[in-house]
XYZ file of C-alpha atoms in Angstrom:
577
model
C -64.960 -36.137 188.216
C -68.233 -34.667 189.574
C -71.270 -36.934 189.515
C -73.110 -34.828 186.915
C -70.149 -34.984 184.538
C -69.914 -38.749 184.967
C -73.601 -39.143 184.084
C -73.170 -36.896 181.040
C -70.146 -38.866 179.851
C -71.984 -42.162 180.314
C -75.001 -40.882 178.379
C -72.785 -39.659 175.540
C -71.054 -43.061 175.408
C -74.399 -44.877 175.210
C -75.596 -42.561 172.424
C -72.411 -43.169 170.436
C -72.803 -46.928 170.772
C -76.486 -46.840 169.793
C -76.030 -44.511 166.789
C -75.403 -47.319 164.238
C -78.587 -49.032 165.469
C -80.728 -46.035 164.460
C -80.428 -46.893 160.796
C -80.096 -50.136 158.905
C -76.729 -51.565 158.002
C -76.560 -51.518 154.193
C -74.041 -50.403 151.606
C -76.878 -49.583 149.227
C -79.391 -47.574 151.224
C -82.201 -46.017 149.156
C -81.638 -42.577 147.722
C -85.097 -41.066 147.716
C -87.346 -43.538 145.928
C -84.512 -45.524 144.317
C -81.968 -48.104 145.431
C -78.394 -47.699 144.126
C -76.931 -50.270 141.751
C -73.838 -52.463 142.143
C -70.673 -50.344 141.996
C -69.189 -52.530 139.277
C -71.959 -51.588 136.823
C -70.957 -47.927 136.829
C -68.392 -47.155 134.132
C -65.193 -45.555 135.425
C -62.582 -43.582 133.541
C -59.020 -44.783 133.201
C -57.929 -42.221 135.794
C -60.377 -43.866 138.228
C -58.991 -47.342 137.707
C -61.043 -48.273 134.673
C -64.056 -50.566 134.361
C -64.384 -54.318 134.352
C -67.373 -56.643 134.102
C -69.218 -57.498 137.304
C -68.377 -60.882 138.723
C -71.047 -63.301 139.906
C -69.816 -62.713 143.438
C -70.263 -58.932 143.165
C -73.802 -59.346 141.879
C -74.703 -61.831 144.619
C -73.231 -59.554 147.286
C -75.325 -56.603 146.083
C -78.477 -58.709 145.822
C -77.926 -60.162 149.293
C -77.389 -56.686 150.714
C -80.607 -55.162 149.348
C -82.546 -58.343 150.201
C -81.315 -58.118 153.794
C -82.330 -54.444 153.846
C -85.812 -55.361 152.562
C -86.348 -58.137 155.101
C -85.260 -55.988 158.013
C -87.195 -52.976 156.755
C -90.418 -54.976 156.696
C -89.830 -55.997 160.306
C -89.070 -52.429 161.368
C -92.302 -51.049 159.862
C -94.467 -53.990 160.949
C -95.389 -54.562 157.332
C -98.583 -56.334 156.272
C -99.514 -56.675 152.623
C -103.086 -57.838 153.271
C -104.695 -54.969 151.341
C -102.913 -56.097 148.170
C -104.917 -59.344 148.451
C -108.317 -57.609 148.348
C -110.069 -58.629 145.093
C -111.499 -55.126 144.615
C -107.989 -53.621 144.553
C -105.992 -56.189 142.585
C -106.475 -54.234 139.378
C -103.617 -52.001 140.507
C -101.105 -54.801 139.931
C -101.579 -54.596 136.159
C -102.420 -50.896 135.805
C -99.340 -49.892 133.841
C -100.392 -46.946 131.660
C -102.198 -44.031 133.310
C -102.429 -40.522 131.872
C -103.349 -37.501 133.918
C -106.089 -36.048 131.765
C -107.494 -32.526 131.928
C -111.295 -32.621 131.794
C -111.232 -29.831 129.183
C -109.387 -32.159 126.779
C -111.057 -31.645 123.408
C -111.248 -35.432 122.784
C -113.100 -36.017 126.074
C -116.168 -33.813 125.741
C -118.271 -32.494 122.861
C -119.453 -28.970 123.835
C -121.892 -28.813 120.915
C -123.604 -32.148 121.573
C -123.025 -31.575 125.309
C -121.912 -35.126 126.029
C -118.792 -36.957 127.170
C -116.938 -38.727 124.356
C -115.023 -41.390 126.289
C -114.774 -43.737 123.314
C -113.269 -40.998 121.147
C -110.706 -40.215 123.825
C -109.735 -43.857 124.357
C -109.712 -44.696 120.654
C -107.176 -41.928 120.065
C -104.839 -43.282 122.760
C -105.304 -46.838 121.517
C -104.342 -45.770 118.011
C -101.375 -43.634 119.038
C -99.707 -45.711 121.766
C -101.690 -48.817 122.599
C -104.238 -47.544 125.102
C -104.364 -47.112 128.865
C -105.272 -49.093 131.976
C -106.394 -46.214 134.222
C -106.969 -42.483 133.931
C -106.502 -39.675 136.442
C -109.251 -37.135 135.692
C -108.269 -33.600 136.664
C -111.035 -30.950 137.056
C -109.409 -28.884 139.810
C -105.979 -27.188 139.991
C -105.120 -24.669 138.617
C -108.771 -23.587 138.269
C -109.609 -23.617 141.980
C -109.755 -20.164 143.505
C -111.742 -18.353 140.822
C -114.660 -18.611 143.269
C -115.358 -20.392 146.550
C -115.960 -23.839 145.050
C -113.799 -26.501 146.676
C -112.252 -29.504 144.955
C -115.457 -31.547 145.233
C -117.645 -28.716 144.016
C -115.439 -28.623 140.902
C -116.291 -32.291 140.239
C -119.994 -31.655 140.843
C -119.752 -28.700 138.439
C -118.660 -30.907 135.558
C -121.200 -31.219 132.695
C -124.176 -33.286 133.749
C -123.408 -32.921 137.437
C -122.893 -36.001 139.605
C -125.153 -38.168 137.470
C -123.317 -37.204 134.285
C -119.942 -37.921 135.890
C -121.186 -41.305 137.101
C -122.308 -42.265 133.582
C -118.997 -41.052 132.166
C -117.057 -43.251 134.637
C -119.241 -46.186 133.612
C -118.148 -45.570 130.021
C -114.507 -45.890 131.108
C -115.298 -49.073 133.042
C -117.014 -50.527 129.980
C -113.645 -50.195 128.212
C -111.748 -51.764 131.129
C -110.228 -48.467 132.306
C -110.154 -47.514 135.998
C -110.803 -43.913 137.059
C -109.012 -41.824 139.691
C -109.552 -38.258 140.890
C -107.133 -36.005 142.786
C -107.444 -34.864 146.374
C -105.759 -31.650 147.469
C -105.404 -31.141 151.177
C -104.021 -27.656 150.543
C -107.524 -26.679 149.359
C -108.130 -24.443 152.374
C -109.095 -21.156 150.710
C -112.444 -22.248 149.325
C -115.608 -23.731 150.829
C -115.263 -25.977 153.860
C -116.935 -29.331 153.101
C -118.647 -29.334 156.505
C -117.468 -32.864 157.351
C -113.981 -34.337 157.819
C -112.126 -34.512 154.503
C -111.667 -38.327 154.625
C -115.437 -38.773 154.904
C -116.188 -36.151 152.239
C -113.810 -37.779 149.757
C -115.052 -41.311 150.423
C -118.714 -40.275 150.048
C -118.289 -38.450 146.738
C -116.107 -41.152 145.196
C -118.680 -43.789 146.137
C -121.430 -41.601 144.713
C -119.768 -41.325 141.291
C -118.254 -44.838 141.268
C -114.587 -43.810 141.085
C -111.830 -46.352 141.731
C -109.058 -44.359 143.351
C -107.492 -41.146 144.523
C -104.246 -39.399 143.636
C -102.806 -37.582 146.663
C -101.666 -34.340 145.068
C -98.347 -33.129 146.580
C -98.735 -35.720 149.340
C -95.868 -37.825 150.639
C -98.209 -40.675 151.413
C -101.961 -40.655 151.967
C -102.838 -41.123 155.671
C -104.594 -44.299 156.795
C -107.687 -42.309 157.862
C -108.651 -41.802 154.205
C -108.408 -45.518 153.460
C -110.474 -46.422 156.502
C -113.159 -43.866 155.644
C -113.631 -45.469 152.224
C -113.683 -48.985 153.650
C -116.180 -47.943 156.327
C -118.834 -47.093 153.717
C -118.141 -50.211 151.648
C -116.444 -48.537 148.695
C -112.693 -49.255 149.024
C -110.444 -46.898 147.098
C -106.901 -47.153 145.820
C -104.656 -44.306 146.978
C -101.718 -43.114 144.887
C -99.677 -40.308 146.487
C -97.588 -38.034 144.315
C -94.571 -38.252 146.591
C -92.991 -41.253 148.229
C -94.834 -42.265 151.404
C -93.218 -43.346 154.641
C -92.407 -47.031 154.256
C -95.124 -47.975 156.743
C -97.774 -46.389 154.488
C -96.855 -48.830 151.699
C -99.391 -51.173 153.324
C -102.327 -48.932 152.314
C -100.861 -46.782 149.505
C -101.065 -49.496 146.855
C -99.776 -47.187 144.122
C -97.338 -44.255 143.919
C -95.940 -41.917 141.345
C -92.301 -42.497 140.452
C -90.192 -39.357 140.839
C -86.889 -40.712 139.520
C -83.334 -39.813 138.707
C -82.082 -41.411 135.477
C -78.420 -42.431 135.496
C -77.203 -44.730 132.733
C -77.538 -47.807 134.962
C -81.211 -48.283 135.946
C -81.871 -47.940 139.664
C -84.340 -50.124 141.571
C -87.622 -48.663 142.818
C -87.646 -48.867 146.614
C -91.387 -49.427 146.979
C -91.544 -52.075 144.259
C -88.619 -53.826 145.942
C -90.286 -53.726 149.372
C -93.595 -54.981 147.937
C -93.451 -56.472 144.400
C -97.236 -56.102 144.076
C -96.954 -52.329 144.466
C -97.598 -50.339 141.289
C -95.601 -47.251 140.356
C -96.536 -44.885 137.540
C -93.404 -42.940 136.633
C -94.221 -39.231 136.310
C -91.937 -36.939 134.326
C -94.405 -34.638 132.608
C -92.151 -32.027 131.020
C -89.630 -34.444 129.540
C -89.916 -34.601 125.756
C -87.883 -37.789 125.262
C -89.627 -40.608 127.152
C -86.919 -43.253 126.669
C -85.675 -43.046 130.269
C -89.219 -43.240 131.626
C -90.129 -46.292 129.573
C -86.859 -48.143 130.110
C -86.920 -47.624 133.872
C -90.558 -48.752 133.953
C -89.820 -51.895 131.933
C -86.749 -52.742 134.016
C -88.687 -52.327 137.291
C -91.856 -54.005 136.054
C -93.909 -50.871 136.707
C -95.884 -48.322 134.687
C -95.838 -44.796 133.362
C -97.889 -41.605 133.702
C -98.482 -40.916 129.997
C -99.347 -37.277 130.619
C -99.563 -35.046 127.538
C -102.085 -32.273 128.307
C -100.402 -30.385 131.155
C -102.835 -27.746 132.413
C -103.738 -27.043 128.786
C -100.122 -27.080 127.521
C -99.554 -29.906 125.046
C -96.416 -32.032 125.503
C -97.238 -34.755 123.013
C -95.515 -38.133 122.771
C -93.288 -38.535 119.707
C -94.108 -41.329 117.224
C -91.075 -43.380 118.369
C -91.969 -43.042 122.035
C -95.584 -43.843 121.212
C -94.609 -47.080 119.483
C -92.203 -47.966 122.303
C -95.058 -47.365 124.752
C -97.303 -49.684 122.759
C -94.696 -52.458 122.870
C -93.791 -52.028 126.537
C -97.450 -51.953 127.570
C -98.372 -54.936 125.402
C -95.643 -57.059 126.975
C -96.241 -55.901 130.548
C -99.978 -56.598 130.370
C -99.352 -60.117 129.083
C -96.700 -60.981 131.697
C -98.323 -59.100 134.597
C -98.444 -62.203 136.864
C -94.648 -62.508 136.562
C -94.069 -58.833 137.410
C -95.362 -59.274 140.971
C -93.015 -62.186 141.674
C -91.510 -62.215 145.165
C -88.408 -63.723 143.559
C -87.688 -60.660 141.400
C -83.965 -60.367 140.685
C -83.033 -56.903 139.398
C -79.797 -56.613 137.443
C -79.745 -60.263 136.517
C -76.397 -60.857 134.746
C -76.128 -60.083 131.023
C -73.205 -60.431 128.608
C -73.097 -56.993 126.978
C -72.163 -53.600 128.329
C -75.135 -51.278 128.750
C -77.720 -54.089 128.667
C -79.676 -54.488 131.904
C -82.196 -57.153 132.832
C -84.639 -58.056 135.567
C -85.460 -61.707 136.171
C -89.026 -62.629 137.211
C -89.510 -66.308 138.243
C -93.012 -67.744 138.614
C -93.426 -71.447 139.302
C -91.490 -73.445 136.700
C -91.279 -70.467 134.327
C -89.143 -67.335 134.236
C -89.433 -64.041 132.373
C -86.725 -61.419 131.794
C -87.412 -57.753 130.976
C -84.405 -56.208 129.260
C -83.336 -52.698 128.207
C -80.485 -51.578 125.988
C -79.256 -48.231 127.326
C -76.668 -47.880 124.549
C -77.002 -45.594 121.551
C -76.271 -48.487 119.198
C -77.855 -51.799 118.169
C -76.617 -55.076 119.612
C -76.838 -58.533 118.067
C -75.602 -61.947 119.125
C -75.119 -63.518 122.578
C -76.904 -61.515 125.310
C -77.531 -63.831 128.289
C -75.808 -66.937 129.670
C -77.726 -69.348 131.921
C -77.185 -72.697 133.660
C -78.234 -75.478 131.289
C -81.543 -77.198 132.016
C -82.912 -80.177 130.112
C -86.309 -79.699 128.521
C -86.439 -75.916 128.918
C -87.474 -73.882 125.896
C -86.667 -70.195 125.404
C -88.786 -67.585 123.646
C -87.977 -64.062 122.508
C -91.225 -62.391 123.552
C -90.248 -59.042 122.074
C -89.802 -60.413 118.547
C -92.364 -63.223 118.973
C -90.082 -66.146 118.072
C -88.624 -69.219 119.752
C -84.869 -69.094 120.330
C -82.350 -71.803 119.550
C -80.012 -71.789 122.545
C -76.285 -72.120 122.047
C -73.599 -73.533 124.340
C -70.697 -71.758 125.946
C -67.308 -73.378 126.404
C -68.237 -74.087 129.995
C -71.414 -75.888 128.932
C -73.875 -73.129 129.840
C -76.868 -72.103 127.744
C -76.330 -68.944 125.691
C -79.262 -66.953 124.319
C -78.710 -64.730 121.289
C -81.133 -62.083 120.022
C -81.236 -58.510 118.716
C -81.604 -55.348 120.775
C -82.226 -51.978 119.172
C -80.421 -48.848 120.284
C -82.298 -47.580 123.357
C -84.530 -50.598 122.839
C -86.203 -53.410 124.710
C -86.187 -57.173 125.012
C -88.167 -59.841 126.835
C -87.554 -63.554 127.285
C -89.518 -66.536 128.570
C -88.006 -69.787 129.832
C -90.547 -72.598 130.161
C -90.496 -76.411 130.343
C -93.806 -76.559 128.433
C -95.612 -74.905 125.578
C -96.331 -71.223 126.223
C -99.802 -70.495 127.528
C -102.426 -69.111 125.161
C -101.964 -65.550 126.475
C -98.234 -65.725 125.771
C -98.815 -67.145 122.307
C -101.208 -64.284 121.607
C -98.561 -61.831 122.843
C -95.924 -63.339 120.550
C -98.229 -63.054 117.553
C -98.814 -59.365 118.274
C -95.156 -58.618 118.911
C -93.941 -60.479 115.839
C -96.192 -58.261 113.751
C -95.333 -55.028 115.610
C -91.563 -55.505 115.503
C -91.429 -56.015 111.758
C -90.810 -52.263 111.813
C -87.919 -51.043 113.945
C -88.348 -48.305 116.519
C -85.695 -46.322 114.652
C -88.106 -46.105 111.707
C -90.424 -43.876 113.739
C -89.719 -40.178 114.110
C -88.276 -39.121 117.450
C -88.615 -35.415 116.678
C -90.749 -33.537 119.202
C -93.003 -30.890 117.702
C -95.274 -28.382 119.447
C -98.956 -28.492 118.659
C -99.648 -25.767 116.055
C -102.346 -23.243 116.807
C -104.364 -21.080 114.438
C -106.375 -17.993 115.324
C -109.975 -18.306 114.207
C -110.916 -15.124 112.332
C -113.862 -13.173 113.739
C -115.701 -10.694 111.547
C -115.460 -7.120 112.761
C -118.566 -5.526 114.236
C -120.183 -2.964 111.979
C -119.332 0.569 113.177
C -122.196 2.568 114.713
C -123.738 5.484 112.811
C -123.613 7.828 115.783
C -122.139 7.994 119.259
C -123.308 4.963 121.280
C -124.479 5.868 124.793
C -122.048 5.225 127.678
C -119.172 4.454 125.293
C -115.981 6.268 124.323
C -114.043 6.124 121.079
C -110.428 5.024 121.145
C -108.555 6.562 118.180
C -106.469 4.545 115.751
C -102.748 4.335 116.363
C -99.579 2.292 116.401
C -99.163 -0.038 119.327
C -96.327 -2.202 120.646
C -98.108 -5.433 121.569
C -95.932 -6.777 124.393
C -97.361 -9.390 126.737
C -96.337 -12.580 128.528
C -98.407 -15.626 129.443
C -99.279 -16.261 133.072
C -99.249 -20.075 132.929
C -98.390 -21.469 136.340
C -95.950 -24.003 134.830
C -94.098 -24.578 131.584
C -91.435 -21.858 131.776
C -90.551 -20.502 128.299
C -90.751 -23.777 126.422
C -92.043 -23.819 122.873
C -95.721 -24.705 122.955
C -96.521 -22.757 126.142
C -99.247 -20.065 125.930
C -100.668 -19.114 122.520
C -99.478 -18.696 118.950
C -100.376 -15.423 117.263
C -100.699 -15.020 113.509
C -97.199 -13.566 113.154
C -95.569 -16.434 115.091
C -94.654 -19.962 113.968
C -95.295 -21.538 117.379
C -96.855 -20.835 120.745
C -94.565 -19.165 123.284
C -94.857 -17.370 126.616
C -93.377 -13.999 125.515
C -94.889 -11.966 122.686
C -93.566 -8.716 121.220
C -94.990 -7.294 117.998
C -95.645 -3.773 116.598
C -99.092 -3.335 115.092
C -101.536 -0.717 113.884
C -104.840 -0.616 115.765
C -107.976 0.706 114.056
C -110.243 2.993 116.056
C -112.943 1.318 118.136
C -115.678 2.034 120.674
C -115.550 0.659 124.217
C -117.868 0.789 127.242
C -116.903 3.272 129.923
C -117.808 0.783 132.658
C -118.412 -2.968 133.010
C -121.977 -4.185 132.428
C -123.972 -3.739 135.639
C -126.589 -5.990 137.208
C -129.290 -3.489 136.208
C -128.171 -3.487 132.559
C -127.920 -7.262 132.421
C -131.405 -7.600 133.919
C -132.750 -5.419 131.075
C -130.961 -7.677 128.579
C -132.493 -10.808 130.120
C -135.983 -9.320 130.217
C -135.713 -8.384 126.533
C -134.152 -11.614 125.205
C -135.060 -14.287 127.792
C -131.498 -15.573 127.418
C -130.446 -18.638 129.402
C -127.249 -20.659 128.767
C -127.592 -24.387 128.112
C -125.329 -25.166 131.057
C -126.633 -22.867 133.780
C -125.030 -24.555 136.789
C -123.342 -21.368 138.075
C -125.215 -18.825 135.972
C -126.001 -15.692 138.058
C -125.365 -17.724 141.191
C -125.716 -14.648 143.436
C -129.171 -13.777 142.116
C -132.352 -15.136 143.725
C -135.469 -15.892 141.639
C -134.119 -13.851 138.744
C -133.327 -10.773 140.850
C -129.937 -9.525 141.959
C -129.362 -8.703 145.683
C -130.574 -5.412 147.027
C -128.049 -2.594 146.595
C -126.222 -4.347 143.730
C -127.774 -2.242 140.937
C -124.520 -0.699 139.731
C -122.155 -3.533 140.590
C -120.628 -5.412 137.627
C -122.738 -8.472 136.806
C -121.071 -11.744 137.840
């Protein structure tokens, strides 16, 4: 064999041998942002061999496998969780409920009084689903591009300018709510900020007192942005929309959860790698939030309670709102448990379709439980090794449990689980702490009414056209206008919303329609009317201003191209802007 061929063969042999070393050895490698579940939990048809309960050995094998993957993965990425220890950033570890809120939300700003109404906005959410821990304020996409203002100019253009935004953020902080803004690195068609984007973002966020940044469309926010914020003494939390490279978990303390929802809850990869990491599950167009809430509760993470989607309302149903209230109430009270390094997902349960996570902390343990079945379950739910002196509490119903005994001498805990419902337990050798007692009091009162009692019907937000009185017809022929004669007209138009497809509630609702929709088709008779031949010019608008001395209350961008009340030379007959 020629020398070159021998070298090629040797190289190929080495590559074949090293191939398994390129990736970690695991039967349950992550699929996107989620880790697969034990095979035995997945129901199989009779033609596939049927299903049988998982054995303790099968559960331990799965847990050992994903634990080994986690330990090795941390070594491979050189992981350090030091940023999670920073006092200024620890709020993320209990920031469970976070809506993305459009700044034109009618509950957020009063255009008549010209002031932000933060309390009104928060009071509404508190009443409907138990309130929020953080808010992602959204003043940018899809509005960017109407002029050359960049993403930061859009924030500075909010009512009151930078000072008004700073006071508004202080109002959120007064209510214990953290504030994030988006950053959009695809914003390349507007005004260049004149400095590197990491520095521009850090400076503005420090100026207004914001707490964090959502990395829109980003699969991880680069370290340069974190360092820029730390350099000026205003550390920020970064929450990318997509899943970052595992190494970036060290400085991306939060992420959005872009999940798949099989019947058996999957484990969030980032939460498993770093239990202090916070995920807000984002699934904005889904109308039934059961999957979102159950996956969040199982994984000990949060939810992006996003209802106003670019002006399209996808409201939470009363049942989902009450479920949100209960999930959030429990998670906030047991937050120290939900960052436990000893988290055991898919802790064994006794009933099919019931899934639990076990969260040990010191001498105490908490379980978060979801019932994925479409039916209620009562009776024995969990079996545990017997321990003298340990008391058990049903945190969801706010009562102490009387443990039973199995034939093998183990402790058996019995309690009720609603269809598509939730459960939470505490095992403690002492009296529950005051915060847990307060939680139980709240939950005992809340759960007097079942979730099934609340409507789960999704309804679009109704709209009503505000009537406008017709202008009185002129006595003669107005100058520079033409008369359009009366006639029959087929009104056929479609909305140009960038998202939403043809769902009910998208676009507007006309008087002849019973809901908003994207496509409109209606025959109508149009009365005659007068219309200008041309758009209003700069010259004509200048005459109007000189005669009326008009000036809008918010004049931030009013006649931005004019200087000292005069339009640029040669612009006489251009349309006024």
